[in-house]
Amino acid sequence: MRTLSVDLGERSYPIVIKRGLLSEVGSRVIGLGFNGRVAVVTNPTIANLYADRVMKGLKGAGLNPALITIPDGEEFKSLNEAGKVYDGLVRHRMERSSAIIALGGGVIGDMAGFVAATYLRGVPYVQIPTTLLAQVDSSVGGKTAVNHPSGKNLIGAFYQPKAVFIDPDVLRTLPERELKAGMAEVVKYGVIWDEGFFGFLEKNSGVIYSIGRETTHAIERSCEIKAEVVGKDETESGLRSILNLGHTFGHAIEAVSGYGTYRHGEAVSIGMVMAAGFSARLGLCSSDVEARLKGLLAVLGLPVDAPDIPAEALIESMRLDKKVSGDKLRFILVTGLGQVVLKEAFEADVRGFLLSFKKA
């Protein structure tokens, strides 16, 4: 077992990583000081796999759990579906002291966290991520949101959970595509923070999906980096923005393609390759860095080529992104493995790169 901490003063919380942890959820939630009613928010797929175990564990610990399900998929991360979760909380008479438990991937975690931040002006919640992407990224750091038709995560709040409970064993039931999509965020940590970790992923690319000790180490190191960054910059006023490597391009790809066409991690994979290519074009890094990143992502089974989307459509989407400043687009760009920098770029420069990247 490994316990990490997101250090935010009075709002600090643990990240507990342990095989078989799902079977301990009742005692773990009680250990946080909760009692009475709790709401488990999940989707039908995860409910079929794990809801019985979680609900029995919560009941066995003396809690009164209610199960609320929403459809599975990024296209359902909306205000409309959030409204249905509010309806469930009201129906089950959840109070301000009642906890919400997010049992699922990034969509569930973002949605449940957003609802927790706004229901009765804020109720506590716990993250139990069941996808690799959620375990290493979205469950940690308190970013909660729903999508708007014009852009991803445009409606949301920073609202920290009381704990994150990670059970690597649940990844054994994760579809291969979802597992690979999550690995994009793992690779991201090597690029933005730790070249040695990037090398570890290169060396172990053949066994990283085995859900063995290499996978667990990848989860632990990713959470360790995320926790350190969030502890230093909770609301993304500076350092935390480095976690957005690949996301300016990636979010535009998701929005223009239609949510659900690409998994978030797949779009981030393409976005990181584009960010590295743009960095090389601007002279910030060598082409070798771009080649190593593209090579690792490809070996891990992730997409690395830009989809057939007009450059203007991508730029229009990027204008709506939260990482825009004035009339310039903001990017996290690569200066070397383990090193990135925040840069602003004129639309004309981005347009020229997009046109050349699509031809490459």
PDB file of C-alpha atoms in Angstrom, residues 34-214:
ATOM      1  CA  PHE A  34     -18.830  10.172   7.489  1.00  0.00           C
ATOM      2  CA  ASN A  35     -22.010   8.542   8.733  1.00  0.00           C
ATOM      3  CA  GLY A  36     -25.623   8.290   7.677  1.00  0.00           C
ATOM      4  CA  ARG A  37     -26.567   8.829   4.035  1.00  0.00           C
ATOM      5  CA  VAL A  38     -24.086   8.629   1.175  1.00  0.00           C
ATOM      6  CA  ALA A  39     -24.707   8.685  -2.576  1.00  0.00           C
ATOM      7  CA  VAL A  40     -22.693   6.522  -4.963  1.00  0.00           C
ATOM      8  CA  VAL A  41     -22.625   8.119  -8.424  1.00  0.00           C
ATOM      9  CA  THR A  42     -21.589   5.792 -11.231  1.00  0.00           C
ATOM     10  CA  ASN A  43     -22.542   4.560 -14.711  1.00  0.00           C
ATOM     11  CA  PRO A  44     -24.302   1.315 -15.682  1.00  0.00           C
ATOM     12  CA  THR A  45     -21.090  -0.390 -16.822  1.00  0.00           C
ATOM     13  CA  ILE A  46     -19.284   0.199 -13.529  1.00  0.00           C
ATOM     14  CA  ALA A  47     -22.455  -0.504 -11.559  1.00  0.00           C
ATOM     15  CA  ASN A  48     -22.679  -3.969 -13.107  1.00  0.00           C
ATOM     16  CA  LEU A  49     -19.065  -4.673 -12.177  1.00  0.00           C
ATOM     17  CA  TYR A  50     -18.621  -3.116  -8.756  1.00  0.00           C
ATOM     18  CA  ALA A  51     -21.799  -1.549  -7.330  1.00  0.00           C
ATOM     19  CA  ASP A  52     -22.826  -4.628  -5.326  1.00  0.00           C
ATOM     20  CA  ARG A  53     -19.411  -4.856  -3.646  1.00  0.00           C
ATOM     21  CA  VAL A  54     -19.306  -1.147  -2.852  1.00  0.00           C
ATOM     22  CA  MET A  55     -22.903  -0.926  -1.637  1.00  0.00           C
ATOM     23  CA  LYS A  56     -22.491  -3.998   0.593  1.00  0.00           C
ATOM     24  CA  GLY A  57     -19.279  -2.568   2.011  1.00  0.00           C
ATOM     25  CA  LEU A  58     -20.938   0.751   2.793  1.00  0.00           C
ATOM     26  CA  LYS A  59     -23.986  -0.909   4.371  1.00  0.00           C
ATOM     27  CA  GLY A  60     -21.734  -3.226   6.368  1.00  0.00           C
ATOM     28  CA  ALA A  61     -20.002  -0.189   7.821  1.00  0.00           C
ATOM     29  CA  GLY A  62     -23.327   1.198   9.004  1.00  0.00           C
ATOM     30  CA  LEU A  63     -23.869   3.723   6.207  1.00  0.00           C
ATOM     31  CA  ASN A  64     -27.095   4.261   4.261  1.00  0.00           C
ATOM     32  CA  PRO A  65     -26.031   4.340   0.593  1.00  0.00           C
ATOM     33  CA  ALA A  66     -28.097   5.309  -2.457  1.00  0.00           C
ATOM     34  CA  LEU A  67     -27.042   4.420  -5.995  1.00  0.00           C
ATOM     35  CA  ILE A  68     -27.354   7.060  -8.737  1.00  0.00           C
ATOM     36  CA  THR A  69     -26.399   6.134 -12.301  1.00  0.00           C
ATOM     37  CA  ILE A  70     -25.826   8.317 -15.353  1.00  0.00           C
ATOM     38  CA  PRO A  71     -25.061   7.175 -18.915  1.00  0.00           C
ATOM     39  CA  ASP A  72     -21.514   6.261 -19.865  1.00  0.00           C
ATOM     40  CA  GLY A  73     -19.589   8.612 -22.162  1.00  0.00           C
ATOM     41  CA  GLU A  74     -18.067  12.079 -22.520  1.00  0.00           C
ATOM     42  CA  GLU A  75     -21.136  13.257 -24.432  1.00  0.00           C
ATOM     43  CA  PHE A  76     -23.168  12.835 -21.227  1.00  0.00           C
ATOM     44  CA  LYS A  77     -20.938  15.105 -19.120  1.00  0.00           C
ATOM     45  CA  SER A  78     -23.509  17.873 -19.357  1.00  0.00           C
ATOM     46  CA  LEU A  79     -25.680  20.176 -17.280  1.00  0.00           C
ATOM     47  CA  ASN A  80     -28.666  18.091 -18.316  1.00  0.00           C
ATOM     48  CA  GLU A  81     -27.196  14.905 -16.797  1.00  0.00           C
ATOM     49  CA  ALA A  82     -25.957  16.848 -13.753  1.00  0.00           C
ATOM     50  CA  GLY A  83     -29.576  17.870 -13.216  1.00  0.00           C
ATOM     51  CA  LYS A  84     -30.548  14.210 -13.020  1.00  0.00           C
ATOM     52  CA  VAL A  85     -27.926  13.645 -10.321  1.00  0.00           C
ATOM     53  CA  TYR A  86     -29.339  16.597  -8.347  1.00  0.00           C
ATOM     54  CA  ASP A  87     -32.778  14.989  -8.721  1.00  0.00           C
ATOM     55  CA  GLY A  88     -31.404  11.759  -7.229  1.00  0.00           C
ATOM     56  CA  LEU A  89     -29.823  13.566  -4.305  1.00  0.00           C
ATOM     57  CA  VAL A  90     -33.059  15.379  -3.529  1.00  0.00           C
ATOM     58  CA  ARG A  91     -35.082  12.188  -3.912  1.00  0.00           C
ATOM     59  CA  HIS A  92     -32.835  10.369  -1.441  1.00  0.00           C
ATOM     60  CA  ARG A  93     -32.868  13.358   0.935  1.00  0.00           C
ATOM     61  CA  MET A  94     -29.138  13.941   0.921  1.00  0.00           C
ATOM     62  CA  GLU A  95     -28.091  16.578   3.437  1.00  0.00           C
ATOM     63  CA  ARG A  96     -25.125  18.911   3.647  1.00  0.00           C
ATOM     64  CA  SER A  97     -23.256  16.336   5.738  1.00  0.00           C
ATOM     65  CA  SER A  98     -24.024  13.540   3.272  1.00  0.00           C
ATOM     66  CA  ALA A  99     -21.085  12.415   1.166  1.00  0.00           C
ATOM     67  CA  ILE A 100     -21.018  11.756  -2.565  1.00  0.00           C
ATOM     68  CA  ILE A 101     -18.837   8.885  -3.757  1.00  0.00           C
ATOM     69  CA  ALA A 102     -17.654   9.081  -7.367  1.00  0.00           C
ATOM     70  CA  LEU A 103     -17.234   5.498  -8.578  1.00  0.00           C
ATOM     71  CA  GLY A 104     -16.023   5.503 -12.162  1.00  0.00           C
ATOM     72  CA  GLY A 105     -13.784   7.172 -14.690  1.00  0.00           C
ATOM     73  CA  GLY A 106     -13.102  10.795 -15.505  1.00  0.00           C
ATOM     74  CA  VAL A 107     -16.623  11.639 -16.609  1.00  0.00           C
ATOM     75  CA  ILE A 108     -18.121  10.323 -13.367  1.00  0.00           C
ATOM     76  CA  GLY A 109     -15.444  11.982 -11.242  1.00  0.00           C
ATOM     77  CA  ASP A 110     -15.812  15.360 -12.948  1.00  0.00           C
ATOM     78  CA  MET A 111     -19.607  15.215 -12.864  1.00  0.00           C
ATOM     79  CA  ALA A 112     -19.917  13.975  -9.266  1.00  0.00           C
ATOM     80  CA  GLY A 113     -17.352  16.535  -8.116  1.00  0.00           C
ATOM     81  CA  PHE A 114     -19.208  19.349  -9.874  1.00  0.00           C
ATOM     82  CA  VAL A 115     -22.482  18.266  -8.302  1.00  0.00           C
ATOM     83  CA  ALA A 116     -20.799  18.016  -4.884  1.00  0.00           C
ATOM     84  CA  ALA A 117     -19.415  21.538  -5.277  1.00  0.00           C
ATOM     85  CA  THR A 118     -22.857  22.989  -6.043  1.00  0.00           C
ATOM     86  CA  TYR A 119     -25.460  20.858  -4.241  1.00  0.00           C
ATOM     87  CA  LEU A 120     -26.532  22.685  -1.044  1.00  0.00           C
ATOM     88  CA  ARG A 121     -23.580  25.032  -1.767  1.00  0.00           C
ATOM     89  CA  GLY A 122     -21.122  22.196  -1.274  1.00  0.00           C
ATOM     90  CA  VAL A 123     -21.121  18.684   0.162  1.00  0.00           C
ATOM     91  CA  PRO A 124     -18.104  16.395   0.727  1.00  0.00           C
ATOM     92  CA  TYR A 125     -17.126  13.806  -1.847  1.00  0.00           C
ATOM     93  CA  VAL A 126     -14.694  10.928  -2.311  1.00  0.00           C
ATOM     94  CA  GLN A 127     -13.073   9.777  -5.531  1.00  0.00           C
ATOM     95  CA  ILE A 128     -12.850   6.040  -6.325  1.00  0.00           C
ATOM     96  CA  PRO A 129     -11.470   6.082  -9.886  1.00  0.00           C
ATOM     97  CA  THR A 130     -11.911   2.961 -11.998  1.00  0.00           C
ATOM     98  CA  THR A 131     -10.026   3.946 -15.172  1.00  0.00           C
ATOM     99  CA  LEU A 132      -6.303   4.519 -15.559  1.00  0.00           C
ATOM    100  CA  LEU A 133      -6.870   8.073 -16.757  1.00  0.00           C
ATOM    101  CA  ALA A 134      -8.938   8.904 -13.697  1.00  0.00           C
ATOM    102  CA  GLN A 135      -6.509   7.189 -11.322  1.00  0.00           C
ATOM    103  CA  VAL A 136      -3.473   9.116 -12.539  1.00  0.00           C
ATOM    104  CA  ASP A 137      -5.052  12.431 -13.424  1.00  0.00           C
ATOM    105  CA  SER A 138      -8.657  13.570 -13.130  1.00  0.00           C
ATOM    106  CA  SER A 139      -9.404  12.167  -9.648  1.00  0.00           C
ATOM    107  CA  VAL A 140      -6.564  14.191  -8.096  1.00  0.00           C
ATOM    108  CA  GLY A 141      -6.560  17.960  -7.829  1.00  0.00           C
ATOM    109  CA  GLY A 142     -10.170  19.070  -7.437  1.00  0.00           C
ATOM    110  CA  LYS A 143     -10.979  20.109 -10.989  1.00  0.00           C
ATOM    111  CA  THR A 144     -14.695  19.489 -11.444  1.00  0.00           C
ATOM    112  CA  ALA A 145     -16.732  20.370 -14.508  1.00  0.00           C
ATOM    113  CA  VAL A 146     -19.296  19.597 -17.157  1.00  0.00           C
ATOM    114  CA  ASN A 147     -18.975  20.313 -20.855  1.00  0.00           C
ATOM    115  CA  HIS A 148     -20.714  22.965 -22.946  1.00  0.00           C
ATOM    116  CA  PRO A 149     -21.532  22.353 -26.626  1.00  0.00           C
ATOM    117  CA  SER A 150     -18.922  24.984 -27.492  1.00  0.00           C
ATOM    118  CA  GLY A 151     -16.093  23.541 -25.430  1.00  0.00           C
ATOM    119  CA  LYS A 152     -14.876  21.023 -22.888  1.00  0.00           C
ATOM    120  CA  ASN A 153     -15.063  21.725 -19.144  1.00  0.00           C
ATOM    121  CA  LEU A 154     -16.296  25.299 -19.593  1.00  0.00           C
ATOM    122  CA  ILE A 155     -18.662  25.046 -16.598  1.00  0.00           C
ATOM    123  CA  GLY A 156     -16.985  23.968 -13.371  1.00  0.00           C
ATOM    124  CA  ALA A 157     -15.219  24.706 -10.111  1.00  0.00           C
ATOM    125  CA  PHE A 158     -12.117  23.851  -8.125  1.00  0.00           C
ATOM    126  CA  TYR A 159     -13.437  21.648  -5.331  1.00  0.00           C
ATOM    127  CA  GLN A 160     -11.199  19.151  -3.564  1.00  0.00           C
ATOM    128  CA  PRO A 161     -12.294  15.641  -2.529  1.00  0.00           C
ATOM    129  CA  LYS A 162     -11.879  14.332   0.999  1.00  0.00           C
ATOM    130  CA  ALA A 163      -9.861  11.347  -0.275  1.00  0.00           C
ATOM    131  CA  VAL A 164      -8.893   9.421  -3.394  1.00  0.00           C
ATOM    132  CA  PHE A 165      -8.974   5.625  -3.132  1.00  0.00           C
ATOM    133  CA  ILE A 166      -7.181   3.807  -5.957  1.00  0.00           C
ATOM    134  CA  ASP A 167      -7.393   0.059  -6.502  1.00  0.00           C
ATOM    135  CA  PRO A 168      -5.167  -0.977  -9.440  1.00  0.00           C
ATOM    136  CA  ASP A 169      -6.950  -4.337  -9.637  1.00  0.00           C
ATOM    137  CA  VAL A 170     -10.067  -2.721 -11.115  1.00  0.00           C
ATOM    138  CA  LEU A 171      -8.056  -1.989 -14.263  1.00  0.00           C
ATOM    139  CA  ARG A 172      -8.266  -5.689 -15.129  1.00  0.00           C
ATOM    140  CA  THR A 173     -11.869  -5.179 -16.261  1.00  0.00           C
ATOM    141  CA  LEU A 174     -11.076  -1.994 -18.193  1.00  0.00           C
ATOM    142  CA  PRO A 175     -11.421  -2.263 -21.990  1.00  0.00           C
ATOM    143  CA  GLU A 176      -8.083  -2.169 -23.803  1.00  0.00           C
ATOM    144  CA  ARG A 177      -8.885   1.098 -25.538  1.00  0.00           C
ATOM    145  CA  GLU A 178      -9.621   2.821 -22.222  1.00  0.00           C
ATOM    146  CA  LEU A 179      -6.442   1.464 -20.643  1.00  0.00           C
ATOM    147  CA  LYS A 180      -4.341   2.773 -23.512  1.00  0.00           C
ATOM    148  CA  ALA A 181      -6.086   6.141 -23.437  1.00  0.00           C
ATOM    149  CA  GLY A 182      -5.157   6.548 -19.780  1.00  0.00           C
ATOM    150  CA  MET A 183      -1.521   5.824 -20.524  1.00  0.00           C
ATOM    151  CA  ALA A 184      -1.295   9.093 -22.468  1.00  0.00           C
ATOM    152  CA  GLU A 185      -1.630  11.012 -19.205  1.00  0.00           C
ATOM    153  CA  VAL A 186       1.043   8.809 -17.625  1.00  0.00           C
ATOM    154  CA  VAL A 187       3.452   9.638 -20.456  1.00  0.00           C
ATOM    155  CA  LYS A 188       2.617  13.310 -19.966  1.00  0.00           C
ATOM    156  CA  TYR A 189       4.164  13.281 -16.479  1.00  0.00           C
ATOM    157  CA  GLY A 190       7.451  12.057 -17.893  1.00  0.00           C
ATOM    158  CA  VAL A 191       7.463  14.871 -20.446  1.00  0.00           C
ATOM    159  CA  ILE A 192       6.565  17.700 -18.075  1.00  0.00           C
ATOM    160  CA  TRP A 193       8.442  16.653 -14.937  1.00  0.00           C
ATOM    161  CA  ASP A 194      10.613  13.542 -14.912  1.00  0.00           C
ATOM    162  CA  GLU A 195      12.813  12.388 -17.783  1.00  0.00           C
ATOM    163  CA  GLY A 196      13.800   9.312 -15.768  1.00  0.00           C
ATOM    164  CA  PHE A 197      10.140   8.306 -15.544  1.00  0.00           C
ATOM    165  CA  PHE A 198       9.840   8.772 -19.302  1.00  0.00           C
ATOM    166  CA  GLY A 199      12.777   6.395 -19.697  1.00  0.00           C
ATOM    167  CA  PHE A 200      11.086   3.910 -17.346  1.00  0.00           C
ATOM    168  CA  LEU A 201       8.037   3.914 -19.606  1.00  0.00           C
ATOM    169  CA  GLU A 202      10.193   3.388 -22.687  1.00  0.00           C
ATOM    170  CA  LYS A 203      11.996   0.475 -21.011  1.00  0.00           C
ATOM    171  CA  ASN A 204       8.786  -1.158 -19.738  1.00  0.00           C
ATOM    172  CA  SER A 205       6.409  -0.415 -22.604  1.00  0.00           C
ATOM    173  CA  GLY A 206       6.045  -4.140 -23.281  1.00  0.00           C
ATOM    174  CA  VAL A 207       4.717  -4.953 -19.797  1.00  0.00           C
ATOM    175  CA  ILE A 208       3.153  -1.678 -18.660  1.00  0.00           C
ATOM    176  CA  TYR A 209      -0.361  -2.917 -19.457  1.00  0.00           C
ATOM    177  CA  SER A 210       0.019  -6.131 -17.447  1.00  0.00           C
ATOM    178  CA  ILE A 211      -1.472  -4.551 -14.287  1.00  0.00           C
ATOM    179  CA  GLY A 212       1.625  -5.723 -12.456  1.00  0.00           C
ATOM    180  CA  ARG A 213       4.205  -3.879 -10.374  1.00  0.00           C
ATOM    181  CA  GLU A 214       5.264  -1.715 -13.353  1.00  0.00           C
TER     182      GLU A 214
END
